[in-house]
PDB file of C-alpha atoms in Angstrom:
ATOM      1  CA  UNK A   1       0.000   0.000   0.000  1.00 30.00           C
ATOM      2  CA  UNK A   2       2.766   2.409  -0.990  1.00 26.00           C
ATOM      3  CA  UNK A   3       0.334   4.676  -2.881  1.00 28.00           C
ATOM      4  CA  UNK A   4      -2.933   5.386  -4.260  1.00 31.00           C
ATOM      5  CA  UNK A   5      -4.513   6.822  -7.223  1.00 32.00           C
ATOM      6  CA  UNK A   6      -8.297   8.013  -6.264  1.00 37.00           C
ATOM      7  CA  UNK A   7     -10.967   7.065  -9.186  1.00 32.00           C
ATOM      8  CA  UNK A   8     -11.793  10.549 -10.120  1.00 27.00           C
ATOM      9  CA  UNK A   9      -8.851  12.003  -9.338  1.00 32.00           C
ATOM     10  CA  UNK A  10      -5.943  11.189  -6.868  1.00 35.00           C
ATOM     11  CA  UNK A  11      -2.544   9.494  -6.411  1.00 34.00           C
ATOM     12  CA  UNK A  12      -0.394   9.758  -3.363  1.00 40.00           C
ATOM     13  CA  UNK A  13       2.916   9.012  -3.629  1.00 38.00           C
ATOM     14  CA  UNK A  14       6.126   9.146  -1.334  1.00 39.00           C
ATOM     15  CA  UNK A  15       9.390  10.630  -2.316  1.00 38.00           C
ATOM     16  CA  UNK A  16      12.779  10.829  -0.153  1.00 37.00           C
ATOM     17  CA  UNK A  17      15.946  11.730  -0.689  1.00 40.00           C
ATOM     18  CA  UNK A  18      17.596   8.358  -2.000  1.00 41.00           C
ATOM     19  CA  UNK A  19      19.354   7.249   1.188  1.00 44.00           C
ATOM     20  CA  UNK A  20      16.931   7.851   3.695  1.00 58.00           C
ATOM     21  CA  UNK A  21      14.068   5.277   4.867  1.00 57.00           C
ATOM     22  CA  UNK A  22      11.279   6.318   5.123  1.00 74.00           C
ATOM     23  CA  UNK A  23       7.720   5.017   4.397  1.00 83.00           C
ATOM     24  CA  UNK A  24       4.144   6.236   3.640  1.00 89.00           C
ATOM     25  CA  UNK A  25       1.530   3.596   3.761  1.00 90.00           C
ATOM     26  CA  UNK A  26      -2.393   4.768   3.521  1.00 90.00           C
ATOM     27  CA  UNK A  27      -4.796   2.287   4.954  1.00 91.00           C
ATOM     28  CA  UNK A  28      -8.734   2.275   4.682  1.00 89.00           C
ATOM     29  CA  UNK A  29     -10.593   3.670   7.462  1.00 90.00           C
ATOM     30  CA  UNK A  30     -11.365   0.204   8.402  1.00 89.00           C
ATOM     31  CA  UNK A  31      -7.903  -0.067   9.798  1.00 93.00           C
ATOM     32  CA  UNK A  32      -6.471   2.342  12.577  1.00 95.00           C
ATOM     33  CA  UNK A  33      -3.038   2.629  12.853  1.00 96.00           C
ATOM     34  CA  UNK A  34      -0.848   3.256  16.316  1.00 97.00           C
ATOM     35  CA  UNK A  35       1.360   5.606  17.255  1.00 97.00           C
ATOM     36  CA  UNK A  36       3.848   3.081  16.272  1.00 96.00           C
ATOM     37  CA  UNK A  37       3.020   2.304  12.513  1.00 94.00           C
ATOM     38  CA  UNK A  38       1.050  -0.963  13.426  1.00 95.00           C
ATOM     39  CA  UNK A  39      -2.692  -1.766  12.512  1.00 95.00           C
ATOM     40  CA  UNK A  40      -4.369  -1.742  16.342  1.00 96.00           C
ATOM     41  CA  UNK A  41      -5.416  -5.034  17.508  1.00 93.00           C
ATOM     42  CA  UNK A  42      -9.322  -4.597  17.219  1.00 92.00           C
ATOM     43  CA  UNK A  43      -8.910  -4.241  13.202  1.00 92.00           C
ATOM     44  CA  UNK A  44      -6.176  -6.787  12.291  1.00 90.00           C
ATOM     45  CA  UNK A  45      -8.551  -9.339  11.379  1.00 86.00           C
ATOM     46  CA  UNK A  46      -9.355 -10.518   7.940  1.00 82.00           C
ATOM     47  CA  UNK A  47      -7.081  -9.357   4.480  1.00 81.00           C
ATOM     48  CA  UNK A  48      -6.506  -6.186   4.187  1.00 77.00           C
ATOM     49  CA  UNK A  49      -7.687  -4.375   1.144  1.00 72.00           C
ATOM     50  CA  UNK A  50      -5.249  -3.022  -1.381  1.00 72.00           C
ATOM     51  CA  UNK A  51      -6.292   0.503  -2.143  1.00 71.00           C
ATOM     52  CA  UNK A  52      -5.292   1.547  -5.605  1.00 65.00           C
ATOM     53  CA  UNK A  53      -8.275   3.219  -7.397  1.00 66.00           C
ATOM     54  CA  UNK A  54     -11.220   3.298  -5.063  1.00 69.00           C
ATOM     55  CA  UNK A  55     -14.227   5.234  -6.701  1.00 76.00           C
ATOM     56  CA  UNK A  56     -15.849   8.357  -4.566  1.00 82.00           C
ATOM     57  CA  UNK A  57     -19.153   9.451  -6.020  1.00 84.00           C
ATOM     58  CA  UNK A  58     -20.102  13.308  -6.340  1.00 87.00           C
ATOM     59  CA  UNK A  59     -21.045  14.869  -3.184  1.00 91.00           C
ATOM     60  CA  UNK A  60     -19.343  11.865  -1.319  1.00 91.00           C
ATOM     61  CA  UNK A  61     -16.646  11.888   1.315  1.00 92.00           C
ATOM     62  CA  UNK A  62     -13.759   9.223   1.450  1.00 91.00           C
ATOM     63  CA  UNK A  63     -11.140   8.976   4.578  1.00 93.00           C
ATOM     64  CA  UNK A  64      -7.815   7.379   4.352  1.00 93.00           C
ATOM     65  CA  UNK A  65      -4.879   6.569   7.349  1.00 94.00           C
ATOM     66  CA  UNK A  66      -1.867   8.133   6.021  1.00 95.00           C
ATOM     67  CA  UNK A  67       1.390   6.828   8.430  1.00 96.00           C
ATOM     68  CA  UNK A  68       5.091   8.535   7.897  1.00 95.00           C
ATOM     69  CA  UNK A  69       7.635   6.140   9.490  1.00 94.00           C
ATOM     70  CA  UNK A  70      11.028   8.313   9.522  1.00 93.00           C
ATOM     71  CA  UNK A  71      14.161   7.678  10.512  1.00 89.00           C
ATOM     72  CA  UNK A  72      14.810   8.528  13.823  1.00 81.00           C
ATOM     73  CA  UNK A  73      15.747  12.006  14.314  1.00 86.00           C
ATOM     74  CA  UNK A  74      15.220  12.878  10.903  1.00 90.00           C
ATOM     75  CA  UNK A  75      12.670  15.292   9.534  1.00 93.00           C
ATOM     76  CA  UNK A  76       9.653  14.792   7.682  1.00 93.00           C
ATOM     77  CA  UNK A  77       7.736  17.174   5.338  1.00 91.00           C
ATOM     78  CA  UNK A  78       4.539  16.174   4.026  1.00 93.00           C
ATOM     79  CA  UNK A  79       3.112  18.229   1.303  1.00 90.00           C
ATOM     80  CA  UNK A  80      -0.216  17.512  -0.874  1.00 89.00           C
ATOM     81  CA  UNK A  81      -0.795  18.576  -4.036  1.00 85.00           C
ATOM     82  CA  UNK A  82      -3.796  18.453  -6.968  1.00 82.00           C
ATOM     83  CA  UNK A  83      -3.674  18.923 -10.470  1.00 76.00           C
ATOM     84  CA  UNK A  84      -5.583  20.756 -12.047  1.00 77.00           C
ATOM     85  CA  UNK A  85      -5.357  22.134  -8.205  1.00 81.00           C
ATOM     86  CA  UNK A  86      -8.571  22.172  -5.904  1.00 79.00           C
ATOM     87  CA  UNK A  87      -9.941  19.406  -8.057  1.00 81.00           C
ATOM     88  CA  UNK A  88     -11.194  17.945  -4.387  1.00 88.00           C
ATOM     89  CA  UNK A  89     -11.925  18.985  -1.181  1.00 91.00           C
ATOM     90  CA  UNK A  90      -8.746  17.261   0.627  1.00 92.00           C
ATOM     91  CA  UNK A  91      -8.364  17.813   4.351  1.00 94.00           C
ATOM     92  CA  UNK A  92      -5.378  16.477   6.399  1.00 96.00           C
ATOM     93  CA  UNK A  93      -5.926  16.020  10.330  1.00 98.00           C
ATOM     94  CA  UNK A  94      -2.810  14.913  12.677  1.00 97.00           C
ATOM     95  CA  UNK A  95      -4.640  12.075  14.842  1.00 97.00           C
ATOM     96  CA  UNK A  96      -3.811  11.741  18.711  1.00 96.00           C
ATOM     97  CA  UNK A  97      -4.247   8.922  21.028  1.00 97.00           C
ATOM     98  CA  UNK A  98      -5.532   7.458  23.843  1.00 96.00           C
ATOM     99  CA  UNK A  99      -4.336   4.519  25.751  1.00 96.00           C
ATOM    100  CA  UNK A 100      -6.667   1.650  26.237  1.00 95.00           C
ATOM    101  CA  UNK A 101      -5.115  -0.987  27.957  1.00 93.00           C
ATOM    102  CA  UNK A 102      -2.147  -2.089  26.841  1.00 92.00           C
ATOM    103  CA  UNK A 103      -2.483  -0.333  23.488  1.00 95.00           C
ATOM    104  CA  UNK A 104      -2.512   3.419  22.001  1.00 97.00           C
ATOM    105  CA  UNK A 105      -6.215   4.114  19.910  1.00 96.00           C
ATOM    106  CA  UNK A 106      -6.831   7.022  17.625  1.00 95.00           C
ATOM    107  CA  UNK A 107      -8.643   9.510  19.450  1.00 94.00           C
ATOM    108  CA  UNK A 108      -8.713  12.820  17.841  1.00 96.00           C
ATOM    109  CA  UNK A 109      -8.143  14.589  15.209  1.00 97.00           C
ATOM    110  CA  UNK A 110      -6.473  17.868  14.705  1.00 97.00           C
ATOM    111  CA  UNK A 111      -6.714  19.993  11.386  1.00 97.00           C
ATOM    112  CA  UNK A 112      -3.030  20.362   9.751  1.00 96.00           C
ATOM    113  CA  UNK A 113      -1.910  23.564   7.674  1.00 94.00           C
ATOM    114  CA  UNK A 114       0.231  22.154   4.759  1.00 92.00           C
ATOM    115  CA  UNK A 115       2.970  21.630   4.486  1.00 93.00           C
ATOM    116  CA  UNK A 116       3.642  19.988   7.302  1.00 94.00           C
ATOM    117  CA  UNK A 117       6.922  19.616   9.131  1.00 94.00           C
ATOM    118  CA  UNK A 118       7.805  17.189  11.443  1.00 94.00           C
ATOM    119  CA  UNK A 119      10.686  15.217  13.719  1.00 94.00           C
ATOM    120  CA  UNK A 120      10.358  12.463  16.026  1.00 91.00           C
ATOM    121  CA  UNK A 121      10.629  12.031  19.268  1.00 88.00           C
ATOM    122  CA  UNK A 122      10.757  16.312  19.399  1.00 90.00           C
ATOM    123  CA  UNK A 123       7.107  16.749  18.140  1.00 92.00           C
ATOM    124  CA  UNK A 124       5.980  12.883  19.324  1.00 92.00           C
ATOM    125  CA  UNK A 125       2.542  13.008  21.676  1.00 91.00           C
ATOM    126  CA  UNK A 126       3.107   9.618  23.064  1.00 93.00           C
ATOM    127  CA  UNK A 127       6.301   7.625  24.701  1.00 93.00           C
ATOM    128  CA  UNK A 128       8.315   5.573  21.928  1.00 93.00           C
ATOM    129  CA  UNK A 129       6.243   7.215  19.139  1.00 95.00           C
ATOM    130  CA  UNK A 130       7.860   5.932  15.345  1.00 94.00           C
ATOM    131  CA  UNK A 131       5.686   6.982  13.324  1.00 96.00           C
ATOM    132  CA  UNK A 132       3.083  10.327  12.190  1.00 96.00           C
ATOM    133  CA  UNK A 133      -0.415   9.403  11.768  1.00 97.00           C
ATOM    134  CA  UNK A 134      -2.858  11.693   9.675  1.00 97.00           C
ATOM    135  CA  UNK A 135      -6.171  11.153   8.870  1.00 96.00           C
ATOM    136  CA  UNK A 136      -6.755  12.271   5.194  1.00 95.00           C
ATOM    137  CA  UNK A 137     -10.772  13.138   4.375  1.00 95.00           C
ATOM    138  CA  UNK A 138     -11.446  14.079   0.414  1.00 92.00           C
ATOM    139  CA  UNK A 139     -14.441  15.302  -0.363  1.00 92.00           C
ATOM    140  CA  UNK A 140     -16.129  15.421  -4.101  1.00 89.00           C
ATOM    141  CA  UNK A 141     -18.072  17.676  -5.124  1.00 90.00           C
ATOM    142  CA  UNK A 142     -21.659  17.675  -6.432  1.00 92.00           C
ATOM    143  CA  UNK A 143     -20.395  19.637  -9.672  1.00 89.00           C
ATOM    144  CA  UNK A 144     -17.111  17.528 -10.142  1.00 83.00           C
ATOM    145  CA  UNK A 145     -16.138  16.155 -14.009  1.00 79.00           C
ATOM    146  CA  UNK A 146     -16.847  13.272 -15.095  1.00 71.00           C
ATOM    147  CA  UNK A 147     -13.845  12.949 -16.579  1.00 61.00           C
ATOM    148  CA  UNK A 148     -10.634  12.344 -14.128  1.00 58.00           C
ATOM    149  CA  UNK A 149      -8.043  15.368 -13.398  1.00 53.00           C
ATOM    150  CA  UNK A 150      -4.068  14.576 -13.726  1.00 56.00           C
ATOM    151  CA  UNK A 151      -3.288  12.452 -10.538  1.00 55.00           C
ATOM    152  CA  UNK A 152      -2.148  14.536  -7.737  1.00 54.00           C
ATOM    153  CA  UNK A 153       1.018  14.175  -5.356  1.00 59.00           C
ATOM    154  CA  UNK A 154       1.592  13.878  -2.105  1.00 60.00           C
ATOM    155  CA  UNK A 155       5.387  14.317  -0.815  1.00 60.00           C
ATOM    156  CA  UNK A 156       7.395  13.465   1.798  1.00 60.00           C
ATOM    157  CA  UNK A 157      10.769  14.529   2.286  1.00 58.00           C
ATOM    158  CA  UNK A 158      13.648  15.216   4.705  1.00 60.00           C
ATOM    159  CA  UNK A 159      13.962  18.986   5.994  1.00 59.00           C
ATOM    160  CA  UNK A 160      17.050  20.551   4.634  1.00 51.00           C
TER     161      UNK A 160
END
């Protein structure tokens, strides 16, 4: 689940400089991710689904996990882009947690201005945290072609 292209519109996509490690994997809302870049306990059952072209109708919402899993101590900028640009309505949300027994949940979600810039453990929320978790929401609207734009990119890269 490197990347993604969205039906009517959409392909994320991770690039780093070439000797750096790190990884962007977007999972389906059916599968919340940890503070640690793992699938949480409750939702590890069954085969995960591949998500390569899922369709969004018009006036429809779709919400993807987006997890960054740096290197430690190295920086992370995210940036999302559209072309032709504001083909969709695409929101990014940082997600916190909350520990439930012996695990960390999703819990909340906090609106993030793009680009975003970030370094573990310096802007981590919980103990040991590897990895940064986003919620992603695109929204299509009622009015949107038919026809699909140019994919869009989303990029990751080291701070420099």
């Amino acid at each position: 689940m490197r990347s993604f292209a969205l039906g009517l519109c959409w392909m994320v996509g991770l690039f780093a400089a070439p000797a750096q490690a790190q990884s962007l994997e977007v999972y389906s809302e059916f599968r919340r991710v940890d503070p640690f870049g793992a699938v949480v306990s409750a939702d590890r059952a069954g085969t995960p689904r591949e998500i390569l072209s899922p369709m969004v109708g018009r006036n429809a919402h779709a919400g993807y996990f987006l997890v960054i899993v740096p290197p430690q101590g190295e920086w992370v900028t995210l940036h999302i882009g559209q072309n032709p640009e504001d083909a969709l309505a695409v929101r990014l949300y940082r997600v916190s947690f909350v520990r439930s027994g012996e695990e960390w949940l999703p819990q909340r979600l906090t609106p993030v201005k793009l680009p975003f810039q970030g370094l573990l453990p310096e802007h981590a929320e919980v103990p040991g945290q590897k990895a940064f978790v986003f919620w992603m929401d695109i929204w299509v609207a009622p009015d949107a072609p038919a026809r699909p734009p140019e994919p869009a990119r989303a990029r990751s890269s080291p701070r420099g």
